[in-house]
Coordinates of C-alpha atoms in Angstrom, one line a residue:
M1 CA -76.6 -10.1 59.1
T2 CA -79.2 -12.0 60.9
T3 CA -78.8 -12.8 64.6
T4 CA -80.5 -15.9 66.0
H5 CA -81.3 -15.8 69.7
P6 CA -80.3 -19.0 71.4
I7 CA -83.2 -19.0 73.8
N8 CA -85.7 -18.9 70.9
D9 CA -83.9 -21.8 69.1
S10 CA -84.0 -23.8 72.3
S11 CA -87.7 -23.1 72.8
R12 CA -88.5 -24.2 69.3
A13 CA -86.3 -27.3 69.7
L14 CA -88.0 -28.1 73.0
G15 CA -91.4 -27.7 71.3
R16 CA -90.4 -30.1 68.5
L17 CA -89.1 -32.5 71.1
E18 CA -92.4 -32.4 73.0
I19 CA -94.5 -32.9 69.8
S20 CA -92.2 -35.7 68.7
H21 CA -92.6 -37.4 72.1
Q22 CA -96.3 -37.1 71.9
V23 CA -96.3 -38.7 68.4
V24 CA -94.2 -41.6 69.6
S25 CA -96.4 -42.1 72.6
C26 CA -99.5 -42.2 70.3
E27 CA -97.8 -44.7 68.0
K28 CA -96.9 -46.9 70.9
D29 CA -100.4 -46.8 72.3
G30 CA -101.7 -47.7 68.9
E31 CA -99.4 -50.6 68.6
N32 CA -100.3 -51.8 72.1
E33 CA -104.0 -51.7 71.3
T34 CA -103.4 -53.6 68.0
R35 CA -101.4 -56.2 69.8
K36 CA -104.0 -56.6 72.5
S37 CA -106.7 -56.9 69.9
Q38 CA -104.7 -59.6 68.1
E39 CA -104.1 -61.5 71.3
A40 CA -107.8 -61.3 72.2
S41 CA -108.7 -62.6 68.7
R42 CA -106.2 -65.5 69.1
K43 CA -107.5 -66.4 72.5
R44 CA -111.0 -66.4 71.1
L45 CA -109.9 -68.7 68.2
N46 CA -108.1 -71.0 70.7
G47 CA -104.7 -70.6 69.2
C48 CA -105.6 -70.4 65.5
V49 CA -104.1 -67.6 63.4
P50 CA -104.8 -66.1 60.0
L51 CA -103.2 -68.1 57.2
S52 CA -100.5 -65.6 56.1
H53 CA -99.2 -67.5 53.1
Q54 CA -102.7 -67.4 51.4
V55 CA -102.4 -66.0 47.9
A56 CA -106.1 -65.8 46.9
G57 CA -109.6 -66.1 48.2
H58 CA -111.4 -64.7 51.3
K59 CA -108.9 -63.5 53.9
Y60 CA -109.6 -63.6 57.6
G61 CA -109.9 -60.1 59.1
V62 CA -110.6 -58.6 55.6
D63 CA -113.6 -60.4 54.4
K64 CA -116.6 -61.8 56.3
V65 CA -115.1 -65.3 56.1
G66 CA -111.5 -66.4 55.9
I67 CA -108.9 -69.0 56.3
L68 CA -107.0 -69.8 59.5
Q69 CA -104.1 -72.0 60.5
H70 CA -104.7 -74.5 63.3
P71 CA -101.8 -75.1 65.8
D72 CA -101.6 -78.7 64.6
G73 CA -100.6 -77.5 61.1
T74 CA -103.9 -78.0 59.4
V75 CA -105.8 -75.2 57.5
L76 CA -109.3 -74.1 58.6
K77 CA -111.5 -72.8 55.8
Q78 CA -114.5 -70.9 57.2
L79 CA -117.8 -71.9 55.5
Q80 CA -119.4 -69.3 53.4
P81 CA -123.0 -68.2 53.9
P82 CA -125.7 -70.5 52.3
P83 CA -126.0 -71.9 49.8
R84 CA -122.2 -72.0 49.1
G85 CA -120.9 -73.0 52.5
P86 CA -123.3 -75.9 53.0
R87 CA -122.8 -77.0 49.4
E88 CA -119.0 -77.2 49.9
L89 CA -119.4 -79.1 53.2
Q90 CA -121.8 -81.6 51.6
F91 CA -119.3 -82.1 48.7
Y92 CA -116.5 -83.1 51.2
S93 CA -119.0 -85.1 53.2
M94 CA -120.1 -87.1 50.2
L95 CA -116.5 -87.6 49.0
H96 CA -115.3 -88.9 52.3
A97 CA -118.3 -90.8 53.5
K98 CA -117.3 -94.1 55.1
D99 CA -119.5 -96.1 52.7
C100 CA -118.2 -94.4 49.6
S101 CA -117.2 -97.0 47.1
D102 CA -117.5 -95.0 43.9
P103 CA -114.1 -95.4 42.1
V104 CA -114.6 -91.9 40.5
L105 CA -114.9 -90.2 43.9
L106 CA -112.2 -92.3 45.4
D107 CA -109.8 -91.3 42.6
L108 CA -110.8 -87.6 43.1
Q109 CA -109.7 -87.7 46.7
L110 CA -106.1 -88.1 45.5
H111 CA -106.2 -84.6 43.8
L112 CA -107.6 -82.7 46.9
P113 CA -106.1 -81.7 50.2
K114 CA -106.9 -84.2 52.9
Y115 CA -110.1 -83.6 54.8
Y116 CA -110.3 -83.9 58.6
G117 CA -113.9 -83.0 59.2
T118 CA -115.0 -79.6 60.7
W119 CA -113.9 -77.3 63.5
T120 CA -115.8 -74.8 65.5
P121 CA -114.3 -72.1 67.9
P122 CA -115.1 -72.8 71.5
D123 CA -117.1 -69.6 72.0
A124 CA -118.5 -69.1 68.5
S125 CA -120.7 -72.1 67.9
N126 CA -122.2 -70.6 64.8
D127 CA -118.9 -70.4 63.0
Q128 CA -117.9 -73.6 61.2
Y129 CA -114.7 -74.4 59.4
L130 CA -113.5 -77.1 57.1
K131 CA -110.4 -78.7 58.5
L132 CA -108.0 -79.4 55.7
E133 CA -104.4 -80.4 55.0
D134 CA -102.0 -77.6 54.6
V135 CA -100.4 -78.6 51.3
T136 CA -97.5 -76.1 51.7
R137 CA -96.4 -77.4 55.1
K138 CA -93.8 -79.9 54.0
F139 CA -92.0 -77.2 51.9
I140 CA -89.2 -75.0 53.3
K141 CA -89.6 -72.1 50.8
P142 CA -93.0 -72.8 49.2
C143 CA -93.8 -71.1 46.0
I144 CA -97.6 -70.9 45.7
M145 CA -100.0 -70.2 42.8
D146 CA -103.8 -70.2 42.7
V147 CA -105.4 -70.7 39.2
K148 CA -109.1 -70.7 38.7
I149 CA -110.1 -73.2 36.0
G150 CA -113.0 -73.3 33.6
Q151 CA -114.6 -71.2 30.9
R152 CA -117.2 -69.8 33.4
S153 CA -116.6 -68.6 36.9
Y154 CA -120.3 -68.6 37.7
D155 CA -122.6 -71.6 38.2
P156 CA -125.9 -72.4 36.4
Y157 CA -128.0 -70.9 39.2
A158 CA -126.2 -67.5 39.2
S159 CA -128.4 -64.4 38.7
K160 CA -127.9 -62.3 35.6
E161 CA -126.2 -59.6 37.8
K162 CA -123.7 -62.3 39.1
K163 CA -123.0 -63.5 35.6
D164 CA -122.4 -60.0 34.3
Q165 CA -120.2 -59.2 37.3
Q166 CA -118.0 -62.3 36.8
I167 CA -117.7 -61.7 33.0
R168 CA -116.6 -58.1 33.6
K169 CA -113.9 -59.2 36.0
Y170 CA -112.1 -61.2 33.3
P171 CA -113.8 -61.2 29.8
L172 CA -111.1 -63.6 28.5
M173 CA -112.1 -66.4 30.9
E174 CA -114.3 -68.1 28.3
E175 CA -111.6 -67.9 25.6
I176 CA -108.5 -68.7 27.8
G177 CA -110.3 -71.1 30.2
F178 CA -108.3 -70.2 33.3
L179 CA -107.4 -67.2 35.5
V180 CA -104.4 -66.6 37.8
L181 CA -105.8 -65.5 41.1
G182 CA -102.5 -65.0 42.9
M183 CA -99.0 -66.2 43.3
R184 CA -96.1 -66.1 45.7
I185 CA -92.6 -66.8 44.4
Y186 CA -89.3 -67.2 46.4
H187 CA -86.3 -65.4 44.9
M188 CA -83.0 -67.1 45.7
D189 CA -80.9 -64.2 44.6
T190 CA -82.5 -61.7 47.1
D191 CA -83.8 -64.2 49.7
T192 CA -87.3 -62.5 49.3
Y193 CA -90.8 -63.4 48.3
E194 CA -92.5 -61.7 45.4
T195 CA -96.3 -61.7 45.6
H196 CA -99.0 -60.9 43.0
D197 CA -102.7 -60.7 43.7
Q198 CA -105.8 -61.1 41.5
H199 CA -105.3 -57.8 39.7
Y200 CA -102.1 -59.2 38.2
G201 CA -103.9 -62.1 36.7
R202 CA -106.8 -60.1 35.4
G203 CA -104.3 -57.9 33.6
L204 CA -103.0 -60.8 31.6
T205 CA -104.0 -61.0 27.9
K206 CA -103.8 -63.7 25.3
E207 CA -100.4 -62.3 24.3
S208 CA -99.0 -62.0 27.8
I209 CA -100.4 -65.1 29.5
K210 CA -97.4 -67.2 28.8
D211 CA -94.9 -64.7 30.3
G212 CA -97.3 -63.9 33.1
L213 CA -97.5 -67.6 34.1
A214 CA -93.8 -68.1 33.6
K215 CA -93.1 -65.5 36.3
F216 CA -94.3 -68.1 38.9
F217 CA -91.5 -70.4 37.9
Y218 CA -88.7 -67.7 37.8
N219 CA -86.7 -67.8 41.0
G220 CA -84.6 -64.7 40.4
C221 CA -81.9 -66.6 38.6
C222 CA -83.6 -68.9 36.1
I223 CA -86.9 -70.5 35.1
R224 CA -87.4 -73.6 37.2
K225 CA -88.2 -76.0 34.3
D226 CA -88.0 -79.0 36.7
A227 CA -91.0 -77.5 38.5
V228 CA -92.8 -76.7 35.2
E229 CA -92.3 -80.3 34.0
A230 CA -93.6 -81.8 37.3
S231 CA -96.5 -79.4 37.2
I232 CA -97.4 -80.6 33.7
Q233 CA -97.5 -84.2 34.9
K234 CA -99.7 -83.4 37.8
V235 CA -102.2 -81.4 35.7
Q236 CA -102.3 -84.2 33.1
M237 CA -103.4 -86.6 35.9
I238 CA -106.2 -84.3 36.8
L239 CA -107.2 -83.9 33.2
Q240 CA -107.3 -87.7 32.9
W241 CA -109.7 -87.8 35.8
F242 CA -112.0 -85.3 34.2
E243 CA -112.0 -87.0 30.9
N244 CA -113.1 -90.2 32.5
Q245 CA -116.0 -88.9 34.6
S246 CA -119.5 -87.5 33.9
Q247 CA -120.8 -87.1 37.4
L248 CA -119.7 -83.7 38.5
H249 CA -119.4 -80.1 37.1
F250 CA -117.0 -77.6 38.8
Y251 CA -117.5 -73.9 38.6
A252 CA -115.2 -71.2 40.2
S253 CA -112.9 -74.0 41.4
S254 CA -109.1 -73.7 41.4
L255 CA -105.8 -75.5 41.2
L256 CA -103.3 -74.8 43.9
F257 CA -99.7 -75.1 42.7
V258 CA -96.8 -75.5 45.2
Y259 CA -93.2 -76.2 44.5
E260 CA -90.0 -76.0 46.6
G261 CA -88.2 -72.7 46.1
S262 CA -85.0 -73.6 47.9
L263 CA -82.4 -75.7 46.1
E264 CA -80.3 -78.4 47.8
H265 CA -77.3 -76.2 48.6
G266 CA -79.6 -73.7 50.2
V267 CA -81.1 -76.3 52.5
S268 CA -77.7 -77.7 53.4
K269 CA -76.6 -74.2 54.5
L270 CA -79.7 -74.0 56.7
N271 CA -79.0 -77.4 58.2
D272 CA -75.5 -76.4 59.2
R273 CA -76.7 -73.5 61.3
G274 CA -79.1 -75.4 63.5
L275 CA -82.6 -74.5 64.6
E276 CA -81.7 -72.1 67.4
D277 CA -79.4 -70.0 65.1
V278 CA -81.7 -69.8 62.1
T279 CA -82.3 -66.0 62.0
I280 CA -81.9 -64.6 58.5
S281 CA -81.7 -60.8 58.3
S282 CA -85.0 -59.4 57.0
K283 CA -85.2 -56.4 54.8
G284 CA -88.1 -54.1 55.7
C285 CA -89.2 -56.2 58.6
Q286 CA -89.5 -54.4 61.9
P287 CA -88.2 -56.5 64.7
D288 CA -90.8 -55.2 67.2
R289 CA -93.8 -56.1 65.0
E290 CA -95.6 -59.3 65.4
M291 CA -94.8 -62.1 63.0
L292 CA -97.8 -63.6 61.1
E293 CA -96.1 -66.5 59.4
Y294 CA -95.7 -69.6 61.4
N295 CA -94.8 -72.5 59.2
N296 CA -93.1 -71.0 56.2
N297 CA -90.5 -68.9 58.0
V298 CA -91.1 -65.6 56.4
C299 CA -92.3 -62.2 57.6
V300 CA -94.9 -60.7 55.3
F301 CA -94.4 -56.9 55.6
G302 CA -93.7 -54.1 53.2
S303 CA -95.8 -52.0 50.9
T304 CA -98.1 -53.3 48.2
E305 CA -97.7 -51.6 44.9
N306 CA -99.5 -52.6 41.7
G307 CA -100.6 -55.9 43.2
R308 CA -97.0 -56.8 44.1
T309 CA -95.5 -57.2 47.5
E310 CA -92.0 -58.2 48.5
S311 CA -91.3 -59.8 51.9
S312 CA -88.1 -61.0 53.4
V313 CA -87.2 -64.2 55.1
G314 CA -86.9 -63.8 58.9
Q315 CA -87.3 -65.2 62.4
S316 CA -86.0 -68.6 63.5
L317 CA -88.1 -71.7 63.2
S318 CA -87.9 -72.3 66.9
H319 CA -89.2 -68.8 67.7
M320 CA -92.0 -69.1 65.2
Y321 CA -93.0 -72.4 66.7
A322 CA -93.0 -70.9 70.2
L323 CA -95.4 -68.2 69.0
H324 CA -97.7 -70.8 67.6
K325 CA -97.3 -73.4 70.3
K326 CA -100.6 -73.3 72.1
A327 CA -102.6 -76.1 70.6
C328 CA -106.3 -76.1 70.5
T329 CA -107.7 -78.3 73.3
L330 CA -110.6 -79.4 71.1
G331 CA -109.8 -82.0 68.5
H332 CA -111.7 -82.9 65.4
H333 CA -115.4 -83.2 65.9
D334 CA -116.7 -86.7 66.1
I335 CA -120.4 -85.7 65.8
P336 CA -122.2 -86.7 62.7
L337 CA -122.6 -84.0 60.1
E338 CA -126.1 -83.7 58.6
I339 CA -127.0 -81.3 55.8
K340 CA -130.6 -80.7 54.9
T341 CA -131.5 -79.8 51.4
D342 CA -133.6 -76.7 50.9
P343 CA -135.2 -76.6 47.5
Q344 CA -134.6 -72.8 47.4
D345 CA -130.8 -72.9 48.1
N346 CA -129.7 -74.5 44.8
N347 CA -128.1 -77.2 46.9
I348 CA -129.1 -80.3 44.9
W349 CA -126.9 -82.8 46.6
K350 CA -128.7 -85.6 48.4
P351 CA -128.4 -85.2 52.2
T352 CA -125.4 -86.9 53.6
C353 CA -124.6 -88.0 57.1
I354 CA -121.1 -89.1 58.1
S355 CA -119.0 -89.5 61.2
M356 CA -115.5 -88.1 61.1
E357 CA -112.7 -89.8 63.0
R358 CA -109.7 -88.2 64.4
P359 CA -106.7 -88.5 62.0
N360 CA -103.8 -90.5 63.4
G361 CA -100.6 -88.9 64.4
N362 CA -102.1 -85.4 64.6
T363 CA -101.1 -84.8 68.2
K364 CA -99.0 -81.9 69.5
S365 CA -96.0 -84.1 70.2
Q366 CA -96.0 -85.4 66.7
L367 CA -96.4 -81.9 65.3
E368 CA -93.4 -80.7 67.5
K369 CA -91.3 -83.6 66.2
E370 CA -92.2 -82.8 62.6
R371 CA -91.3 -79.1 63.1
H372 CA -87.9 -79.9 64.4
C373 CA -87.2 -82.5 61.7
T374 CA -88.5 -80.6 58.7
P375 CA -85.4 -78.4 58.1
T376 CA -83.1 -81.4 58.0
L377 CA -84.9 -82.8 55.0
T378 CA -83.4 -82.2 51.6
P379 CA -86.3 -81.6 49.2
R380 CA -86.0 -82.8 45.6
K381 CA -85.7 -79.9 43.2
N382 CA -88.8 -81.1 41.3
E383 CA -91.0 -81.5 44.5
V384 CA -94.4 -80.2 43.3
E385 CA -98.0 -80.4 44.5
V386 CA -101.0 -79.5 42.4
R387 CA -104.3 -79.9 44.2
M388 CA -107.9 -79.0 43.4
I389 CA -109.5 -76.5 45.9
D390 CA -112.7 -74.5 46.3
F391 CA -115.9 -76.5 45.9
A392 CA -118.7 -74.1 46.7
H393 CA -120.0 -74.4 43.2
V394 CA -119.9 -78.1 42.4
F395 CA -123.0 -79.8 40.9
P396 CA -124.0 -83.3 39.9
S397 CA -124.2 -83.9 36.1
T398 CA -124.6 -86.5 33.5
T399 CA -122.1 -85.1 31.0
K400 CA -118.4 -84.3 30.9
D401 CA -117.3 -81.0 32.4
E402 CA -116.2 -79.6 29.1
G403 CA -115.6 -76.1 30.5
Y404 CA -113.1 -77.4 33.1
I405 CA -111.5 -79.7 30.5
Y406 CA -111.1 -76.8 28.1
G407 CA -109.3 -74.8 30.8
L408 CA -107.0 -77.6 31.8
K409 CA -106.0 -78.2 28.2
N410 CA -105.2 -74.5 27.6
L411 CA -103.3 -74.4 30.8
L412 CA -101.2 -77.4 29.8
T413 CA -100.5 -75.8 26.4
V414 CA -99.1 -72.7 28.1
L415 CA -97.0 -74.7 30.6
Q416 CA -95.6 -76.7 27.7
Q417 CA -94.7 -73.5 25.9
I418 CA -92.8 -72.3 29.0
L419 CA -91.0 -75.6 29.2
N420 CA -90.1 -75.6 25.5
N421 CA -88.8 -72.0 25.5

């Protein structure tokens, strides 16, 4: 029979308690430092925050450049280092020049996010961002997918090393003509988001591409064929534009798909509760952690496994707006943008100089009004947006962009198969 001395047990217990207390203190100190760092970063960026519903591309705080969300609801895309950043800026400048009268370019504007000029942080004059429309903002439960289009994801000026690197990433790009870079799907049955990154898309084969793409339209209960059908119509319009133009070639450019994940009965339920009471319980979301999502009412926490992340809906719309309320005191820049062409930077656009005007109705009061009105809208089940994005590798041409056309046609074939089945 073994006898345990109470005093020894108490000492060991006290030791465990002291160690535990130290660990908790360290964790709290670490959280405080992280929170202070985040607050300092937000202050430096004048109220802008990382775009948390981004599904692909360079991410702020992870890569050297990234995407932010402005307090007025627009998206800020940081310019990449030369020649890619200046080339993309010059593409937008040419497309939105005041004297632009080319019907091909004017039609192209309809397939892109709206462009509001450039933005620069007050104390970081060397950082420049494109100020763009947030295509997801009008949706309550946006389902988002980024699909790179074309047979080649490298431009004609890429080095052999760059070409080999891109081919290794997805050898089927030339045969399939498109690559799923990421997706984020709202599941009605569990009130969660399912997210897949670029590794998911690169793992798709000719045999699995249809099922892999169909996952984007599966809401946990059924395939949203209304969204598939609407997506097909939008892609067909973009294909028609490409078949009628021989001025531009696009490389490493993407289509951004967005459809409304909430059905009408779900929206009605949200309306009945009112803004102040909209707090849906979130699985896996710690209440004392800072929320990163501001316009899509979800918290994006949880572990990432095999390129998949599940996140739960949480936080009230009013609370999220309060977190993101401080608007940037600087508006859109009115200074002319002038890009000089360096013969060594592969930037073969003609220099363009334009003056951007402030977009109407983009004030804080209007934004606040929209935020309080958005939940009362009942979205159509087939509400879908398909926009072209990413133009760091766009070049003038005198022939049709057969590589992009090939990718669009293959994508349409797969979407039609999903719809038929």
